[in-house]
Amino acid sequence: MKIAVCIKQVPTRDSQPRLDKARTWVLEQDAFEMNEPDAYALEEALRLREQHGGEVVVCSAGPSRVAQVIREALARGADRAIHVEGDALAAADAFVVADALAAAMKEEQFDLVLTGLQSDDQGFAQTGVILAERLGLTHATIVMEVKVEGDALKVKRELEGGWFQWVGMPLPALLTIQSGINQLRYATLKGIMAAKKKDVRKAAAPAAAEPRQRIARLYVPEKGKKTEMLSGSPQEAARALVQKLRDEARVLS
Amino acid sequence: MILVIAEQRDGTLNRATWETIAAAQQAGGGPVSVALPGSGLLAIASELAAAAVQEVVTIESPALATYTPDGYTAALAEAIGQLSPTIVALPHTYQTRDFAPKLAARLDRALVTDVVAIKTAEKSPMFVRPMFQGKLTADVVPLGPGPHFVTFQLGAFRADQAARGKSPAPVRALAVTVDAAAIRQRPEPPFREARQAVDLSQAERIVSVGRGIKEQSNLALAQALAAGGGGGRGPPPPPPPPPKSPPRARSATRGGCRWIVRWAARGRRSRRSCTSRWAFPGRSSTSSG
């Protein structure tokens, strides 16, 4: 089976992003990592390859620094990689990224494409599904378990409130993987050495990418802390307080 | 016109739909209509008609009886073509996350997800959404021709603030053709996992124990208390090793974990003590505990 895994390089979870001068994006920083749900998608792809054979191809869209997470994925066991390179992809929206990936992935005719369910930076939760539509694939989101049955798939989807559902679908397909569904492996020393020799195909980002949204302003969330005095008799004040606790603070029902 | 896509399953309306109606009414983008896809929709349609909206449009087809992304995308793409709204508003539920990007991509229109507030000061509305796991907030403007798709974070708008009409809104059926043979997904009935998988976001009460519980054998006390309140039980925390550093409470945002058993003797949060390390896509990652 020919499996693609789309990974995104994001700022580390522990870092506090700093705003740029225009306050529409963040400053470039040194600490990046593989987007967490994407790491689980990679692990799932490696396990499927171990069961069913085939190859795992890592696909990533971003500036040259993305090579770091591509090497990491290759060290963990992916066979080769496609890097769609473009500086504008660092802050691009889901449509631009999905179109860039689709252009580079189309000719490969993958049987299965795995992505994380959303990114830790912009958190669109769109890129995978848009990519599925662009590649003409069927898809399922928030996937917990993948079973390959011949040329079809059976996947366990998470629904709200502790509910789950099995969904069957034909291959080729795209799945967005939930975080935490398997145990991640570490790169071995042998894997790290082998990664240096693995093939990374570079593709240029499509020139005329048309963004679908613009960040007008980016800011640190306003944490409101205000004191309000309730006047009136004790009865009136208590009534007003209960109303505020119910309607504004929503701690009473 | 703002078109709200209502969400129902097996004849039960998802209450997040009312939150989305409230958001649409506050967006200041003109009249609001509701579209309700599915099968056997009359009861829910009359429930929704209580809202102060222009009309409730049912999109009825046997092929939509069970949700599938292919079926919903085909039906809603056609309905949106007929109704030509300026904004399509949806609740940011798991189901919306499954089909809305596909629908937006099919129509090649902008989609802004996980919106928590609307700013209407400018001539076109700006949508406020968390980014970088809630560490930053962005005001986002959708670009390109309409309709623009917007999904609203659950709990960001209040269902009880959706304006009700003086008289019920008209209900009409919109004819769409959904080719059942073109639907590629074969969903099976939903099921619940074993009791271990307690969804804390849905819990009415959570019993949490701290360092005062002293030993693991005393956990039975807290479990008896939870059982007395009719509760299920999350996974047990791991046995405590000797304390290494002074205990302190930590927020539980990392890894999307929204709740922890604070096992103080460990001195640090154990990953295993989370009920789940999975992200909670319906919610902002800023909230904890």
XYZ file of C-alpha atoms in Angstrom:
542
model
C 0.000 0.000 0.000
C 1.296 3.436 -0.900
C 0.678 5.706 2.089
C 1.233 9.458 2.318
C 1.483 11.282 5.639
C 1.109 15.071 5.698
C 3.035 16.709 8.505
C 3.291 20.329 9.555
C 6.098 21.998 11.415
C 4.712 24.148 14.244
C 6.216 26.188 17.107
C 6.837 24.009 20.187
C 3.905 23.689 22.528
C 5.786 25.203 25.456
C 6.776 28.400 23.674
C 4.814 31.631 23.837
C 4.709 33.041 20.291
C 5.751 36.692 19.980
C 3.931 39.056 17.651
C 5.585 40.677 14.656
C 5.610 44.454 14.091
C 2.479 44.487 11.970
C 0.686 42.366 14.587
C -0.691 40.071 11.925
C 1.668 37.125 12.432
C 4.322 35.855 14.835
C 8.083 36.331 14.735
C 10.148 33.454 13.426
C 11.606 31.566 16.359
C 14.099 28.764 16.805
C 12.027 26.101 18.489
C 9.834 24.058 16.161
C 8.437 20.547 16.352
C 6.227 18.147 14.450
C 2.538 18.965 14.916
C 1.354 16.490 17.540
C -1.606 14.834 15.767
C 0.581 14.517 12.637
C 3.106 12.505 14.657
C 0.342 10.021 15.487
C -0.680 9.935 11.819
C 2.944 9.068 10.922
C 3.029 6.315 13.550
C -0.254 4.875 12.234
C 1.164 4.899 8.687
C 4.332 3.080 9.810
C 2.233 0.433 11.590
C 0.021 -0.059 8.514
C 3.130 -0.507 6.371
C 4.474 -3.096 8.812
C 1.179 -5.036 8.556
C 0.410 -4.669 4.880
C 3.680 -3.728 3.179
C 4.195 -0.813 0.814
C 5.825 2.530 1.456
C 5.310 5.634 3.567
C 5.907 9.019 1.945
C 6.096 12.125 4.116
C 4.629 15.307 2.580
C 5.129 18.734 4.066
C 4.478 22.283 2.829
C 6.504 25.142 4.283
C 9.730 27.151 4.159
C 13.182 25.514 4.093
C 13.202 25.025 7.887
C 10.534 22.328 7.443
C 13.378 20.008 6.363
C 13.990 19.418 10.082
C 10.656 17.653 10.695
C 10.945 15.826 7.378
C 14.312 14.373 8.515
C 12.753 13.444 11.841
C 9.930 11.576 10.092
C 12.419 9.799 7.812
C 14.485 8.846 10.874
C 11.412 7.301 12.473
C 10.966 5.092 9.449
C 9.278 6.883 6.535
C 10.736 5.816 3.175
C 10.960 9.109 1.307
C 9.576 12.644 1.352
C 8.051 15.427 -0.711
C 8.793 18.986 0.409
C 6.629 21.710 -1.115
C 8.840 24.698 -0.496
C 7.715 28.309 -0.185
C 8.269 30.998 2.435
C 4.657 32.193 2.157
C 3.429 28.738 3.219
C 4.522 29.388 6.824
C 1.485 31.560 7.534
C -0.761 30.371 4.727
C -4.400 29.364 5.188
C -5.766 25.846 4.781
C -6.788 26.310 1.133
C -3.344 27.519 0.077
C -1.595 24.660 1.922
C -4.026 22.008 0.657
C -3.707 23.262 -2.938
C 0.098 23.252 -2.664
C 0.108 19.697 -1.291
C -2.469 18.491 -3.825
C -0.407 19.769 -6.760
C 2.666 17.871 -5.558
C 0.815 14.706 -4.486
C -1.600 14.244 -7.399
C 0.695 12.300 -9.705
C 1.751 9.882 -6.947
C -1.671 8.164 -6.825
C -1.555 7.309 -3.122
C -3.817 4.547 -1.770
C -4.110 6.187 1.612
C -3.369 9.710 2.865
C -3.110 10.387 6.609
C -3.026 13.812 8.266
C -3.434 15.079 11.824
C -6.906 16.326 12.710
C -5.737 19.923 13.182
C -2.563 21.935 13.679
C -1.226 23.360 16.898
C -0.596 26.762 15.329
C -3.528 27.996 13.246
C -5.824 25.137 14.210
C -8.028 25.310 11.113
C -9.048 21.634 11.146
C -9.599 22.007 7.401
C -6.437 21.163 5.469
C -6.892 17.379 5.402
C -10.514 17.479 4.292
C -9.865 20.127 1.611
C -6.960 18.003 0.361
C -9.305 14.982 0.143
C -11.731 17.002 -1.990
C -8.897 18.284 -4.203
C -7.526 14.768 -4.739
C -11.029 13.337 -5.236
C -10.672 10.995 -2.247
C -13.272 9.847 0.227
C -12.404 10.836 3.784
C -13.112 10.422 7.492
C -12.124 12.786 10.307
C -11.117 12.318 13.960
C -10.108 8.707 13.353
C -9.142 6.470 16.286
C -8.465 3.127 14.612
C -7.775 1.973 11.041
C -8.441 -1.498 9.642
C -7.549 -2.385 6.064
C -9.882 -4.985 4.565
C -8.758 -5.793 1.034
C -9.217 -2.670 -1.073
C -11.488 -1.069 1.519
C -11.083 0.547 4.927
C -12.956 0.355 8.174
C -12.217 3.218 10.533
C -13.376 4.076 14.018
C -14.451 7.706 14.283
C -14.827 9.616 17.511
C -18.179 11.333 17.945
C -19.185 13.696 20.744
C -20.007 12.674 24.292
C -18.075 9.391 24.461
C -19.711 7.933 21.342
C -17.868 6.221 18.523
C -18.748 4.856 15.124
C -17.260 2.461 12.591
C -17.359 3.721 9.011
C -16.531 1.639 5.969
C -15.168 3.206 2.778
C -13.294 2.220 -0.362
C -9.630 3.002 -1.019
C -8.111 5.406 -1.966
C -9.067 7.522 1.044
C -7.848 10.297 3.330
C -8.084 10.084 7.127
C -7.458 12.798 9.719
C -5.993 11.132 12.803
C -6.846 11.931 16.411
C -3.969 12.570 18.824
C -2.990 9.798 21.212
C -4.340 6.791 19.304
C -1.072 4.839 19.391
C 2.311 4.787 21.104
C 4.851 6.903 19.232
C 8.199 5.327 18.430
C 11.525 7.078 18.809
C 14.017 7.392 16.008
C 16.802 4.869 16.418
C 20.438 5.762 15.770
C 20.294 3.483 12.749
C 17.167 5.302 11.577
C 18.811 8.712 11.995
C 21.813 7.574 9.943
C 19.590 6.016 7.270
C 17.462 9.188 7.019
C 20.431 11.109 5.613
C 20.401 8.945 2.511
C 16.656 8.950 1.913
C 15.159 10.806 -1.015
C 13.482 14.191 -0.443
C 11.778 15.521 -3.576
C 11.452 19.295 -3.594
C 8.483 20.875 -5.321
C 7.844 24.566 -5.767
C 4.664 26.020 -4.285
C 2.084 27.007 -6.921
C 2.714 30.638 -7.852
C -0.819 32.001 -7.968
C -2.113 30.837 -4.609
C -5.186 32.793 -3.698
C -5.653 33.179 0.076
C -9.166 32.661 1.483
C -8.695 34.548 4.706
C -6.632 37.369 6.131
C -5.572 37.931 9.714
C -6.450 41.562 10.360
C -5.010 41.565 13.865
C -3.333 39.074 16.164
C -3.173 39.691 19.911
C -2.769 38.119 23.315
C -6.242 37.224 24.624
C -7.747 39.986 26.710
C -8.207 38.660 30.193
C -11.007 40.739 31.658
C -10.948 41.246 35.413
C -13.507 43.661 36.676
C -15.299 44.382 39.882
C -18.930 45.287 39.844
C -20.743 46.619 42.908
C -24.359 45.548 43.288
C -26.482 48.166 44.957
C -29.897 47.995 46.568
C -31.281 46.133 49.559
C -29.728 42.798 50.530
C -32.678 41.009 48.895
C -32.304 42.931 45.637
C -28.524 42.531 45.605
C -28.799 38.793 46.238
C -31.316 38.471 43.428
C -29.053 40.424 41.054
C -26.075 38.312 42.130
C -27.881 35.036 41.465
C -28.948 36.339 38.068
C -25.368 37.276 37.213
C -24.041 33.919 38.395
C -26.610 32.205 36.240
C -26.537 34.324 33.084
C -23.025 35.790 32.956
C -20.737 33.484 34.915
C -22.948 30.497 34.098
C -21.994 28.651 37.270
C -25.644 28.097 38.227
C -28.173 26.403 36.033
C -29.008 36.458 4.143
C -27.219 34.314 6.712
C -27.992 30.633 6.406
C -27.663 28.534 9.557
C -27.131 24.812 8.913
C -28.986 23.004 11.698
C -27.621 19.726 13.055
C -29.809 16.796 14.062
C -29.346 13.104 14.582
C -32.200 10.583 14.623
C -34.804 13.270 15.166
C -32.992 15.079 17.964
C -31.747 18.612 17.391
C -28.180 19.341 18.517
C -28.634 22.256 20.920
C -25.515 23.913 19.477
C -27.807 24.849 16.570
C -29.544 27.412 18.814
C -26.137 28.887 19.700
C -25.407 29.261 15.996
C -28.792 30.932 15.414
C -27.928 33.386 18.210
C -24.533 34.066 16.593
C -26.118 34.590 13.160
C -28.690 36.997 14.591
C -25.885 39.018 16.224
C -23.683 39.073 13.120
C -25.636 41.945 11.586
C -25.584 40.435 8.112
C -29.286 40.767 7.392
C -32.070 38.226 7.825
C -31.362 34.709 9.079
C -32.710 31.477 7.608
C -32.232 27.936 8.838
C -31.531 24.923 6.634
C -32.192 21.509 8.122
C -30.762 18.501 6.268
C -31.851 14.934 7.069
C -34.861 12.697 6.893
C -38.116 12.806 8.916
C -37.629 16.426 9.873
C -41.101 17.831 10.584
C -40.899 17.848 14.398
C -37.460 19.495 14.457
C -38.474 21.981 11.767
C -41.402 23.193 13.865
C -39.091 23.387 16.905
C -36.716 25.625 14.915
C -39.594 27.715 13.543
C -39.928 29.263 17.007
C -36.761 31.267 16.273
C -37.001 34.797 14.886
C -35.847 33.745 11.423
C -37.033 34.398 7.890
C -37.808 30.749 7.198
C -36.862 27.176 7.999
C -35.899 25.155 4.930
C -35.948 21.378 5.199
C -33.613 19.429 2.921
C -35.235 16.046 3.038
C -33.888 12.895 1.393
C -33.731 9.223 2.370
C -30.043 9.396 1.445
C -29.556 11.905 4.289
C -31.186 9.729 6.986
C -27.723 8.823 8.273
C -25.001 11.459 8.147
C -22.283 10.964 5.541
C -19.871 13.661 4.317
C -20.600 12.799 0.672
C -24.385 13.002 1.116
C -24.347 16.217 3.137
C -21.854 17.920 0.819
C -23.900 17.102 -2.279
C -27.222 18.170 -0.718
C -25.931 21.365 0.903
C -23.931 22.463 -2.145
C -27.151 22.336 -4.153
C -29.232 24.010 -1.423
C -26.703 26.845 -1.019
C -26.766 27.337 -4.798
C -30.543 27.755 -4.689
C -30.714 29.940 -1.549
C -27.599 32.070 -2.312
C -26.758 33.270 1.225
C -23.920 35.716 2.003
C -22.756 33.759 5.072
C -23.272 30.105 5.959
C -23.101 29.590 9.740
C -22.522 26.231 11.419
C -21.811 24.998 14.945
C -18.179 23.794 15.272
C -19.238 20.228 16.085
C -17.490 17.001 15.113
C -20.012 16.561 12.306
C -19.421 20.068 10.943
C -15.668 19.495 11.056
C -16.224 16.398 8.951
C -18.096 17.984 6.039
C -17.762 21.809 6.159
C -14.206 21.941 4.693
C -15.306 19.586 1.913
C -18.372 21.720 1.185
C -16.329 24.946 1.218
C -13.710 23.350 -1.045
C -16.387 22.050 -3.435
C -17.807 25.582 -3.784
C -14.319 27.140 -3.531
C -15.345 29.543 -0.787
C -13.626 30.747 2.412
C -14.165 28.885 5.681
C -13.367 30.441 9.071
C -13.515 27.847 11.865
C -13.862 27.848 15.646
C -15.138 31.438 15.895
C -15.802 32.776 19.403
C -17.012 36.334 18.655
C -18.001 38.621 15.801
C -16.797 42.218 15.385
C -19.211 44.257 13.321
C -17.585 47.712 13.588
C -16.126 47.587 10.047
C -18.239 47.317 6.947
C -17.629 43.594 6.661
C -17.756 41.471 9.823
C -14.519 40.225 11.397
C -14.462 36.845 13.063
C -12.528 36.309 16.268
C -10.895 32.912 16.714
C -8.204 31.384 18.926
C -4.828 30.474 17.428
C -1.667 28.835 18.741
C -3.783 26.718 21.090
C -5.475 29.739 22.596
C -2.218 31.557 23.357
C -3.165 34.196 20.772
C -6.429 35.500 19.376
C -6.933 36.577 15.775
C -9.447 38.827 14.043
C -9.979 37.130 10.706
C -11.543 38.451 7.499
C -12.750 35.872 4.972
C -11.667 36.705 1.403
C -13.045 36.041 -2.062
C -16.627 35.803 -3.299
C -19.437 34.733 -0.959
C -20.934 32.850 0.623
C -18.338 32.673 3.380
C -18.552 29.696 5.719
C -18.160 30.302 9.463
C -18.234 27.728 12.267
C -18.876 28.827 15.861
C -17.168 27.295 18.879
C -19.578 25.496 21.206
C -20.475 27.631 24.202
C -19.214 30.870 22.634
C -22.761 32.114 22.053
C -25.703 31.468 24.308
C -28.570 29.363 23.069
C -31.043 31.200 25.292
C -30.131 34.488 23.597
C -31.419 33.318 20.229
C -34.342 35.639 19.546
C -37.701 33.921 19.321
C -40.302 35.120 16.808
C -43.779 36.403 17.698
C -45.266 33.814 15.397
C -43.679 30.643 14.009
C -41.462 31.133 10.967
C -42.668 29.521 7.725
C -41.330 26.022 7.016
C -40.739 24.954 3.451
C -39.212 21.922 1.822
C -36.408 22.415 -0.658
C -36.084 19.781 -3.344
C -32.556 18.497 -3.834
C -31.389 15.373 -5.563
C -28.903 13.241 -3.668
C -27.533 10.277 -5.559
C -27.366 7.566 -2.890
C -25.101 5.452 -5.115
C -22.466 8.213 -5.102
C -22.107 8.118 -1.311
C -18.857 6.305 -0.586
C -19.003 6.098 3.224
C -20.890 3.256 4.929
C -21.470 4.361 8.532
C -22.431 1.861 11.225
C -24.597 2.752 14.243
C -22.807 4.789 16.923
C -21.822 3.006 20.136
C -20.426 3.912 23.511
C -17.116 2.604 24.780
C -16.666 0.801 28.095
C -17.192 2.871 31.216
C -13.532 3.844 31.344
C -14.128 6.308 28.564
C -15.988 8.853 30.669
C -16.237 12.089 28.720
C -15.543 14.702 31.339
C -16.763 17.538 29.138
C -20.204 15.977 29.440
C -19.991 15.219 33.168
C -22.372 17.000 35.493
C -20.052 16.623 38.490
C -16.408 15.693 38.719
C -14.918 14.283 41.886
C -11.260 15.180 42.018
C -8.840 14.224 44.775
C -5.630 15.935 45.807
C -2.818 15.320 48.283
C -5.273 15.041 51.170
C -6.174 11.549 49.986
C -2.670 10.435 51.130
C -2.639 6.811 49.916
C -3.991 5.023 46.917
C -6.037 2.696 49.112
C -7.996 5.756 50.232
C -9.130 6.399 46.664
C -11.988 3.989 47.371
C -13.521 6.775 49.480
C -13.654 9.142 46.525
C -14.915 6.379 44.245
C -17.707 5.589 46.705
C -18.603 9.273 46.749
C -18.690 9.406 42.937
C -20.710 6.189 42.744
C -23.154 7.645 45.287
C -23.638 10.595 42.953
C -24.363 8.201 40.098
C -21.065 8.841 38.393
C -18.882 6.735 36.167
C -15.201 6.555 36.917
C -12.301 7.760 34.899
C -9.135 5.686 34.771
C -7.348 5.309 38.102
C -4.199 7.368 38.623
C -0.928 5.446 38.716
C 0.526 4.466 42.096
C 2.521 7.283 43.656
C 6.315 7.056 43.698
C 8.188 8.851 46.501
C 7.788 12.626 46.151
C 10.636 14.276 44.268
C 9.643 17.912 44.246
C 7.091 20.013 46.098
C 3.611 19.318 44.757
C 1.885 21.979 42.818
C -1.210 22.236 40.766
C -0.733 22.576 37.063
C -3.095 23.684 34.424
C -4.061 20.951 32.068
C -3.995 22.516 28.663
C -1.071 20.589 27.250
C -2.062 17.851 24.896
C -5.629 19.044 24.910
C -6.194 17.369 28.276
C -8.893 19.298 30.029
C -8.877 17.507 33.349
C -6.460 15.864 35.661
C -6.554 13.911 38.855
C -4.095 15.912 40.846
C -2.015 13.247 42.453
C -0.034 15.560 44.621
C 2.534 13.092 45.843
C 3.855 12.692 42.301
C 4.800 16.308 42.248
C 4.133 16.545 38.562
C 1.260 15.784 36.297
C 1.359 12.293 35.008
C 0.347 11.804 31.425
C -1.397 8.621 32.411
C -3.573 10.478 34.882
C -5.338 12.252 32.054
C -8.571 10.627 31.091
C -7.528 11.357 27.593
C -4.642 12.974 25.822
C -6.765 13.504 22.788
C -7.577 16.942 21.624
C -11.068 18.179 22.226
C -11.722 19.696 18.858
C -15.057 21.194 19.744
C -13.602 23.370 22.437
C -10.947 25.995 22.739
C -7.729 24.748 24.211
C -7.672 27.707 26.577
C -10.165 26.205 28.969
C -8.873 23.789 31.518
C -10.101 21.642 34.343
